[in-house]
Amino acid sequence: MGGPVGRSSTSGERTRSRVRHTDRAGEAGNPNEGGDGGGRASGEAPPDRRSASRGRGRSARSSRRAPKSGKRRALRWGSSVLALLILGAGGAGYLYYEHLNGNIKKGDLTLGDRQMADHKANAAGQTPLNILLIGSDARDSAENQKLGGAKETFGSPPLADVQMLLHLSADRSNLSVVSMPRDTMLKMPKCTAPDGEVFPASTVDVQTNQSLRRGGPGCTVAAWYELTGIRIDHFMMIDFAGVVSMADAIGGVPVCVDANIHSRGANGRGGSGLKLEKGTHSVQGEQALQWLRTRYGFEDGSDLARAKAQHQYMNSMVRQLRKGTKLTDPAKLMNLAEAATTALTVDKGLDTVKKLYDLAEELKKVPTKRITMSTMPNVYGTGVNAGRVYPKAGDAEQLFRMVREDMPLDGKASKRKKVEPKDPSAPVGEIAVAVRNGTATDALGPVSGRAGDVEKLLKESGFAKATVDPDNVAGSARTSILYPSADLEGDAQAVAKALGVPVSQVKRSTDVSGISLAVGADWREDGAYPVSKGTEKTPDSAGAQNGEEEGCMKVDPKYSW
């Protein structure tokens, strides 16, 4: 599974004979990686060549030249398809369409109980798009076992050892990527597997890569939504073999190390096996997979360093593809299409090559200079979770909020007009708001008096009918404002505006009978809401990298030679 599969020449000839080649250029790229150990384009059939050869003069000669021109167009289009497939979002309208569709594995988008909030459209009616890329460490085939090693894990449920969220802006002007380290600790939501097995919500912190073992990628989506509040529109999951086969097809991606490196674990065992001399190298195939999986050898040997190396690879690949890198061998294109579709598992909203291609058409609109890679701001845990990471208070929520509110991470202000609620708000003095205390966390109880403090802030802003609800609510990571019906949406947003709470945290809910404000754990301190509405700067702790930025990974001297 996942490796290049030889094409059937008979099937291939039939396909090429009946489908028109189209000339659609475009490039974009981005791998899904494994972790370290742990229509049909509808068209006319070409004219019968024997009939064409019977013609005379210029018309006949033109007919004979047409296939050559079509082939050139197909190869140019094919190079674009390659880039898009590498991203996990490609299409190949003229290649084995029905066969490729059958290769693609599908799953439910989310296995959690919570319904994800809808996107807010911009003034032009456009909505953003969020795609979760998951790198599975599955060792469920001979090829994946050879590539992944760690024999003790053969046959075990896979882990989500790479998790990256691609956020495509509503106006398609920019693309943001947020990586979550695989050792991020969080509370897992309840997930129900497709076979009906129920995985209850965790009562203790669990490493995020465990989500894949709780029913499949739909639980990884549910975990992301639980932590970030970011709506996920699609997921794509790929395994070791898929990364290798597609990296082979690219023909090499330039990467750089500032010293000789040999990634190996204690006593010479473990590690990714990556061995490079100081300088820039073009890596492909298994060596590309080694780069993407390397932890022991880069910087401090953490998942954070590995994410940085993955970002550098992805940016370099995009630049390489957009320089005009092409596949000139149709057989390689077919093998790539086989490998990519065989390796991919997607949600049911992306279950055909045509849908993947349409998505890719959207992604390729973003110029390289408007692609920003980042990592969830985090801090190291203590005690039994020392060495693991947690979202960094304030910074992580700021990054999540920017994605939720479609703010570009490169700091270039959008020219979009703000969307006004369908129902304007009543005068603030007439808006009733019940304020509840949800500041409790697993480690800390609720902050006494917080509901009263926020009630006071509302009254100072003119909300004379604000009251304190004496019932505490279960601890909530984020402050939220709920309203029961569309006619109160404008009122609820007016409350959010007065307090500086992001409008994305205003939700419609049948659990409330009026506007209810739950003060969350993100607002345990006195004063204004900690992430103010006007803040649009990506936190420095996110380690943002621009798509045109070239870098060189720092090598840990212990892993040099």
XYZ file of C-alpha atoms in Angstrom:
561
model
C 0.000 0.000 0.000
C 1.214 3.484 -0.815
C 4.103 2.655 -3.128
C 4.075 3.297 -6.870
C 1.897 0.821 -8.660
C 2.640 -0.125 -12.244
C 0.033 1.041 -14.684
C -1.935 -1.165 -17.007
C -0.890 -0.178 -20.490
C -4.156 -1.393 -21.944
C -6.266 0.562 -19.498
C -4.030 3.574 -19.887
C -4.310 3.560 -23.682
C -8.083 3.287 -23.490
C -8.229 6.209 -21.091
C -6.008 8.440 -23.175
C -7.898 7.630 -26.333
C -11.252 8.758 -25.026
C -10.498 11.762 -22.863
C -9.460 15.162 -24.125
C -6.229 16.570 -22.734
C -6.729 19.923 -21.098
C -4.157 22.646 -20.547
C -4.517 23.761 -16.925
C -1.321 25.066 -15.396
C -0.839 25.683 -11.708
C 1.469 24.684 -8.915
C 1.305 24.213 -5.174
C 2.853 21.714 -2.829
C 2.812 20.381 0.693
C 3.531 16.864 2.015
C 1.789 14.894 4.667
C 4.355 13.107 6.711
C 4.682 10.146 9.024
C 5.964 10.539 12.575
C 9.272 9.507 14.128
C 8.833 6.154 15.919
C 6.114 6.659 18.043
C -14.844 15.115 -14.972
C -13.008 12.720 -15.423
C -12.550 15.851 -17.440
C -15.481 15.543 -19.703
C -14.358 16.009 -23.253
C -14.490 14.781 -26.776
C -12.629 11.747 -28.004
C -9.787 12.649 -30.376
C -10.523 12.177 -34.060
C -9.851 8.799 -35.633
C -6.287 9.046 -36.915
C -6.953 6.811 -39.914
C -9.729 9.126 -41.045
C -7.535 12.156 -40.489
C -4.716 10.664 -42.542
C -7.010 10.381 -45.550
C -7.317 14.171 -45.704
C -5.269 16.319 -48.035
C -3.307 19.511 -47.702
C -2.930 21.694 -44.638
C -5.980 20.220 -42.933
C -4.496 16.728 -42.954
C -1.091 17.936 -41.796
C -2.720 19.846 -38.933
C -4.554 16.742 -37.865
C -1.311 14.785 -37.772
C 0.390 17.455 -35.655
C -2.424 17.735 -33.117
C -1.497 14.724 -30.932
C 2.022 16.091 -30.382
C 0.686 19.464 -29.260
C -1.872 17.737 -27.072
C 0.874 15.678 -25.473
C 2.857 18.772 -24.609
C -0.244 20.311 -23.082
C -0.932 17.144 -21.133
C 2.585 17.109 -19.728
C 2.358 20.743 -18.678
C -0.989 20.037 -17.075
C 0.429 16.882 -15.555
C 3.228 18.761 -13.819
C 0.536 20.877 -12.191
C -1.350 17.737 -11.190
C 1.809 16.395 -9.565
C 2.191 19.485 -7.429
C -1.406 19.275 -6.351
C -1.257 15.575 -5.547
C 1.823 16.133 -3.408
C -0.213 18.641 -1.450
C -2.745 15.924 -0.946
C -5.215 17.976 -2.980
C -4.598 17.113 -6.569
C -6.685 15.924 -9.481
C -5.961 13.923 -12.599
C -8.986 14.215 -14.803
C -7.540 12.233 -17.721
C -5.788 9.482 -15.696
C -7.746 6.372 -14.843
C -10.562 8.459 -13.450
C -12.879 5.754 -12.228
C -9.991 3.531 -11.158
C -8.369 6.312 -9.166
C -11.648 7.123 -7.472
C -11.788 3.526 -6.322
C -8.314 3.838 -4.793
C -9.278 6.665 -2.463
C -10.243 5.599 1.048
C -12.963 7.632 2.753
C -14.034 8.334 6.314
C -16.415 10.487 8.326
C -15.256 14.084 8.733
C -15.762 14.085 12.500
C -16.483 11.378 15.034
C -17.142 13.812 17.867
C -20.472 14.824 19.364
C -20.032 18.569 18.947
C -21.398 20.166 15.809
C -18.816 22.466 14.289
C -19.767 26.106 13.882
C -20.388 27.453 10.393
C -17.963 29.846 8.742
C -18.732 33.543 8.613
C -18.853 34.721 5.007
C -17.082 37.891 3.960
C -18.799 40.764 2.167
C -18.388 38.994 -1.171
C -20.098 35.885 0.167
C -16.850 33.886 0.253
C -15.888 31.576 3.100
C -12.484 30.278 4.191
C -11.458 26.642 3.918
C -9.681 24.586 6.590
C -8.040 21.270 5.723
C -6.409 19.071 8.366
C -3.399 17.134 7.055
C -2.615 13.998 9.042
C 0.541 11.920 8.742
C -0.173 8.387 9.960
C 2.619 6.197 11.328
C 0.689 3.063 10.308
C 2.859 -0.023 9.949
C 0.118 -2.061 8.316
C 1.946 -3.185 5.188
C 5.351 -4.613 4.359
C 6.431 -1.332 2.805
C 5.248 0.799 5.723
C 6.914 -1.600 8.163
C 10.199 -1.363 6.281
C 10.038 2.430 6.184
C 8.758 2.933 9.705
C 10.806 0.374 11.582
C 9.918 -0.087 15.264
C 8.947 -3.763 14.953
C 7.318 -3.705 18.368
C 4.582 -1.498 16.896
C 3.700 -3.723 13.927
C -0.019 -4.360 13.899
C -0.773 -1.646 16.466
C -3.343 1.076 15.728
C -1.658 4.036 14.034
C -0.819 7.375 15.621
C -1.417 10.812 14.122
C 2.229 11.765 14.285
C 1.946 14.781 11.975
C -0.950 17.221 12.219
C -1.061 20.389 10.164
C -4.012 22.660 9.522
C -4.115 24.437 6.160
C -6.224 27.587 6.280
C -7.124 29.037 2.886
C -8.467 32.562 3.274
C -11.963 33.408 2.108
C -10.633 35.714 -0.609
C -7.981 33.106 -1.597
C -5.215 35.660 -1.152
C -3.218 33.819 1.522
C -2.606 30.403 3.037
C -1.712 29.737 6.665
C -0.365 26.457 8.034
C -0.513 25.647 11.749
C 1.369 22.602 13.020
C 0.485 20.957 16.305
C 3.347 18.994 17.914
C 2.410 15.345 18.253
C 3.191 15.411 21.988
C 0.698 18.213 22.715
C -1.335 17.251 25.769
C -5.090 17.824 25.754
C -8.436 16.403 26.813
C -9.817 14.070 24.181
C -13.466 14.496 23.229
C -15.875 11.596 23.061
C -15.553 9.824 19.701
C -17.762 7.158 18.161
C -15.984 4.942 15.645
C -17.670 3.945 12.368
C -18.174 0.429 13.745
C -20.084 1.840 16.716
C -17.325 1.560 19.329
C -17.522 4.512 21.727
C -14.387 6.150 23.098
C -15.459 8.275 26.093
C -14.024 11.729 26.669
C -10.734 11.540 28.553
C -10.616 12.747 32.139
C -6.848 13.242 32.056
C -4.547 14.879 29.540
C -3.716 12.659 26.577
C -1.071 13.090 23.885
C -2.740 14.440 20.754
C -1.380 11.795 18.387
C -3.495 9.227 20.271
C -6.604 10.716 18.633
C -6.165 8.547 15.542
C -6.539 5.432 17.680
C -9.979 6.545 18.844
C -11.887 5.557 15.744
C -9.820 7.136 12.968
C -9.016 10.560 11.487
C -12.501 11.863 12.329
C -11.479 11.799 15.990
C -8.337 13.801 15.190
C -10.648 16.392 13.609
C -12.872 16.363 16.714
C -9.822 16.854 18.978
C -8.651 19.838 16.923
C -12.072 21.440 17.104
C -12.295 20.809 20.848
C -8.984 22.578 21.436
C -9.061 25.359 18.851
C -12.685 26.092 17.990
C -11.613 26.145 14.340
C -14.090 24.587 11.935
C -12.463 21.796 9.920
C -13.891 21.396 6.415
C -11.837 18.433 5.218
C -9.093 16.066 6.269
C -6.445 14.194 4.285
C -4.340 11.421 5.769
C -1.294 9.773 4.242
C 1.171 7.055 5.296
C 4.945 6.515 5.029
C 4.828 4.777 1.650
C 2.735 7.536 0.131
C 5.226 10.192 1.204
C 8.106 8.226 -0.312
C 6.424 7.476 -3.630
C 5.349 11.069 -4.168
C 8.695 12.482 -3.065
C 10.291 10.222 -5.693
C 8.006 11.657 -8.345
C 9.015 15.252 -7.549
C 12.598 14.443 -8.402
C 14.135 16.139 -5.377
C 13.513 18.969 -2.903
C 16.430 21.169 -1.768
C 17.076 21.144 1.994
C 19.962 22.531 4.016
C 21.835 21.574 7.204
C 24.471 23.745 8.878
C 26.671 20.735 9.741
C 27.042 17.046 8.948
C 24.122 15.106 10.427
C 23.385 11.470 11.195
C 20.047 11.007 12.941
C 20.349 8.043 15.253
C 19.069 7.316 18.710
C 20.910 6.231 21.843
C 23.494 3.476 21.245
C 23.243 4.097 17.524
C 19.690 2.799 17.307
C 16.492 4.630 16.491
C 16.307 8.020 14.868
C 15.232 8.564 11.281
C 18.520 7.408 9.747
C 19.007 10.699 7.880
C 22.666 11.182 6.964
C 23.757 14.314 5.120
C 26.877 16.399 4.806
C 26.854 20.091 5.646
C 25.198 22.203 2.979
C 22.263 21.978 0.595
C 21.039 18.675 -0.805
C 18.188 17.556 -3.013
C 16.350 14.844 -1.083
C 13.756 12.495 -2.483
C 12.133 9.137 -1.826
C 13.075 7.517 1.459
C 15.604 10.249 2.224
C 12.817 12.831 2.010
C 10.783 10.777 4.482
C 13.811 10.653 6.786
C 14.070 14.441 6.677
C 10.408 14.848 7.511
C 10.631 12.370 10.413
C 13.917 13.563 11.910
C 13.761 14.591 15.537
C 17.079 13.334 16.897
C 19.609 15.625 15.264
C 17.783 18.894 14.641
C 18.207 21.692 17.191
C 16.979 20.481 20.611
C 15.738 17.094 19.428
C 12.090 17.978 20.007
C 8.943 17.765 17.925
C 9.159 21.548 17.657
C 12.435 21.273 15.742
C 10.948 18.554 13.583
C 7.986 20.806 12.709
C 10.437 23.541 11.694
C 12.257 21.119 9.390
C 8.939 20.029 7.881
C 8.011 23.644 7.220
C 11.332 24.270 5.496
C 10.801 21.206 3.314
C 7.280 22.257 2.390
C 8.279 25.809 1.518
C 11.219 24.547 -0.539
C 9.001 22.088 -2.382
C 6.509 24.801 -3.297
C 9.319 27.005 -4.606
C 10.777 24.104 -6.565
C 7.481 23.216 -8.193
C 6.691 26.820 -9.056
C 10.017 27.236 -10.803
C 8.573 25.004 -13.515
C 9.583 21.534 -12.367
C 7.893 19.067 -14.692
C 7.394 15.345 -15.112
C 8.063 14.569 -18.733
C 7.282 10.868 -18.455
C 3.541 10.070 -18.571
C 4.209 6.677 -16.978
C 5.623 8.429 -13.903
C 2.545 10.600 -13.721
C 0.354 7.524 -13.781
C 2.427 5.821 -11.120
C 2.214 8.955 -8.992
C -1.548 9.089 -9.372
C -1.759 5.432 -8.344
C 0.511 5.987 -5.353
C -1.194 9.160 -4.196
C -4.748 7.899 -4.401
C -3.817 4.566 -2.849
C -2.091 6.299 0.058
C -4.803 8.913 0.674
C -7.627 8.662 3.164
C -9.997 11.628 2.948
C -13.353 12.712 4.306
C -16.434 11.925 2.255
C -16.563 15.473 0.946
C -13.361 14.805 -1.024
C -14.129 11.295 -2.223
C -13.419 11.753 -5.938
C -10.461 12.915 -7.977
C -12.662 15.665 -9.419
C -13.393 17.054 -5.940
C -9.709 16.925 -5.056
C -8.842 18.725 -8.257
C -11.435 21.430 -7.641
C -9.965 21.961 -4.175
C -6.499 22.165 -5.657
C -7.671 24.827 -8.088
C -8.540 26.964 -5.073
C -5.249 26.289 -3.276
C -3.073 27.154 -6.249
C -4.459 30.709 -6.323
C -2.237 31.681 -3.386
C 1.202 33.089 -4.335
C 4.227 31.625 -2.558
C 4.953 34.901 -0.790
C 1.543 34.730 0.930
C 2.079 31.263 2.429
C 2.892 31.306 6.145
C 3.986 28.260 8.155
C 3.604 28.322 11.944
C 3.573 26.066 15.000
C 1.080 26.217 17.856
C 2.676 28.338 20.616
C 3.425 25.999 23.502
C 5.140 25.487 26.829
C 6.654 22.365 28.328
C 4.732 20.434 30.941
C 5.986 19.488 34.387
C 5.865 16.433 36.632
C 4.658 13.283 34.889
C 4.182 15.289 31.682
C 7.634 16.834 31.636
C 8.890 16.886 28.063
C 5.364 17.082 26.688
C 3.874 20.397 25.568
C 0.732 22.403 26.296
C -0.803 25.316 24.387
C 0.800 28.556 25.587
C -1.806 30.662 27.354
C -2.720 33.761 25.371
C -0.423 33.124 22.406
C -2.006 29.842 21.310
C -5.508 31.268 21.588
C -4.414 34.352 19.657
C -3.147 32.169 16.800
C -6.314 30.066 16.831
C -8.447 33.206 16.859
C -6.629 34.641 13.861
C -7.381 31.472 11.925
C -11.009 31.418 13.104
C -11.465 35.032 12.048
C -9.606 34.613 8.756
C -6.777 36.998 9.616
C -3.617 36.485 7.521
C -0.667 35.281 9.594
C 1.763 37.284 7.460
C 0.338 40.495 8.921
C -0.884 41.917 5.639
C -4.284 43.407 6.335
C -7.201 42.098 4.368
C -9.286 44.539 2.360
C -12.440 42.560 3.065
C -15.420 44.431 4.392
C -16.652 43.262 7.743
C -19.862 41.260 7.685
C -22.731 42.756 9.619
C -25.213 40.464 11.391
C -28.436 39.828 9.498
C -30.437 41.164 12.425
C -29.113 44.456 13.846
C -28.823 44.771 17.581
C -31.345 46.419 19.869
C -30.220 49.411 21.978
C -27.677 47.998 24.434
C -29.753 49.117 27.397
C -32.495 46.723 26.306
C -30.285 43.655 25.812
C -30.557 41.118 28.630
C -27.383 39.118 29.274
C -26.910 36.348 31.847
C -23.252 36.086 32.875
C -22.003 32.742 34.166
C -18.667 31.693 35.668
C -16.903 29.010 33.611
C -13.336 29.782 34.667
C -12.692 26.405 36.304
C -9.936 24.221 34.861
C -8.914 20.671 35.607
C -6.205 21.952 37.902
C -7.923 25.045 39.322
C -11.371 25.855 40.642
C -13.461 28.775 39.351
C -12.196 32.271 40.111
C -14.512 33.749 42.713
C -16.503 36.737 41.513
C -15.536 36.618 37.836
C -19.140 36.606 36.619
C -19.832 39.694 38.741
C -16.711 41.417 37.406
C -17.792 40.899 33.805
C -21.365 41.921 34.638
C -19.924 45.191 35.926
C -17.964 45.704 32.695
C -21.163 45.221 30.710
C -23.109 47.694 32.817
C -20.330 50.236 32.378
C -20.821 49.754 28.625
C -24.545 50.461 28.917
C -25.947 46.918 29.247
C -28.277 47.786 32.119
C -30.041 44.408 31.973
C -26.888 42.339 32.516
C -27.243 39.921 35.438
C -25.192 37.229 37.141
C -26.387 33.660 36.744
C -25.610 32.030 40.116
C -25.074 28.611 38.522
C -21.491 27.909 37.552
C -20.908 26.140 34.274
C -18.477 23.346 33.532
C -14.993 24.689 32.913
C -14.723 26.236 29.468
C -11.393 26.863 27.773
C -12.727 29.918 25.966
C -15.201 32.618 26.830
C -18.358 32.115 24.766
C -21.577 33.973 24.090
C -24.608 31.863 23.218
C -27.944 32.954 21.764
C -31.028 30.813 20.984
C -32.431 32.256 17.748
C -31.514 34.341 14.717
C -33.340 37.416 15.957
C -30.870 37.677 18.872
C -27.693 37.237 16.808
C -27.131 40.963 16.474
C -27.639 41.457 20.225
C -25.147 38.685 21.037
C -22.564 40.193 18.690
C -23.078 43.582 20.323
C -22.160 41.981 23.666
C -19.011 40.497 22.117
C -18.025 43.836 20.584
C -18.425 45.649 23.889
C -16.129 43.193 25.692
C -13.586 42.623 22.908
C -14.545 38.956 22.601
C -13.972 37.572 19.058
C -17.207 37.298 17.104
C -16.253 33.710 16.224
C -16.978 32.863 19.879
C -20.588 33.944 19.470
C -22.623 30.802 18.806
C -26.234 29.906 18.275
C -27.373 27.234 20.746
C -30.627 25.556 21.696
C -29.250 25.053 25.214
C -30.054 28.642 26.210
C -33.297 30.640 26.271
C -31.644 34.058 26.074
C -28.170 35.538 25.637
C -25.764 33.709 27.935
C -22.149 34.712 28.461
C -19.854 32.068 29.965
C -16.612 33.597 31.235
C -13.988 30.996 30.326
C -10.584 29.953 31.622
C -9.012 32.341 29.115
C -10.352 35.260 31.183
C -9.484 34.415 34.773
C -7.816 37.772 35.380
C -9.420 41.180 35.931
C -9.458 43.685 33.107
C -10.321 43.557 29.419
C -10.587 40.327 27.504
C -6.916 39.196 27.144
C -6.908 38.833 23.352
C -8.333 42.121 22.215
C -10.330 42.394 19.006
C -7.796 44.675 17.408
C -4.800 42.370 17.846
C -3.825 40.946 14.460
C -0.170 40.065 15.022
C 0.968 36.471 14.828
C 2.653 35.626 18.148
C 6.441 35.414 17.921
C 6.189 32.053 19.694
C 4.456 30.602 16.598
C 7.783 30.673 14.736
C 6.179 31.865 11.495
C 8.061 31.184 8.252
C 7.244 32.775 4.916
C 6.889 30.615 1.824
C 9.806 32.393 0.144
C 12.082 32.119 3.167
C 15.079 29.848 2.695
C 16.669 28.389 5.794
C 19.231 25.912 7.038
C 18.429 23.517 9.875
C 20.726 23.748 12.881
C 22.283 20.375 13.701
C 22.708 19.170 17.272
C 26.486 18.580 17.676
C 25.753 15.203 19.329
C 24.414 13.990 15.993
C 27.136 15.364 13.769
C 29.979 13.380 12.229
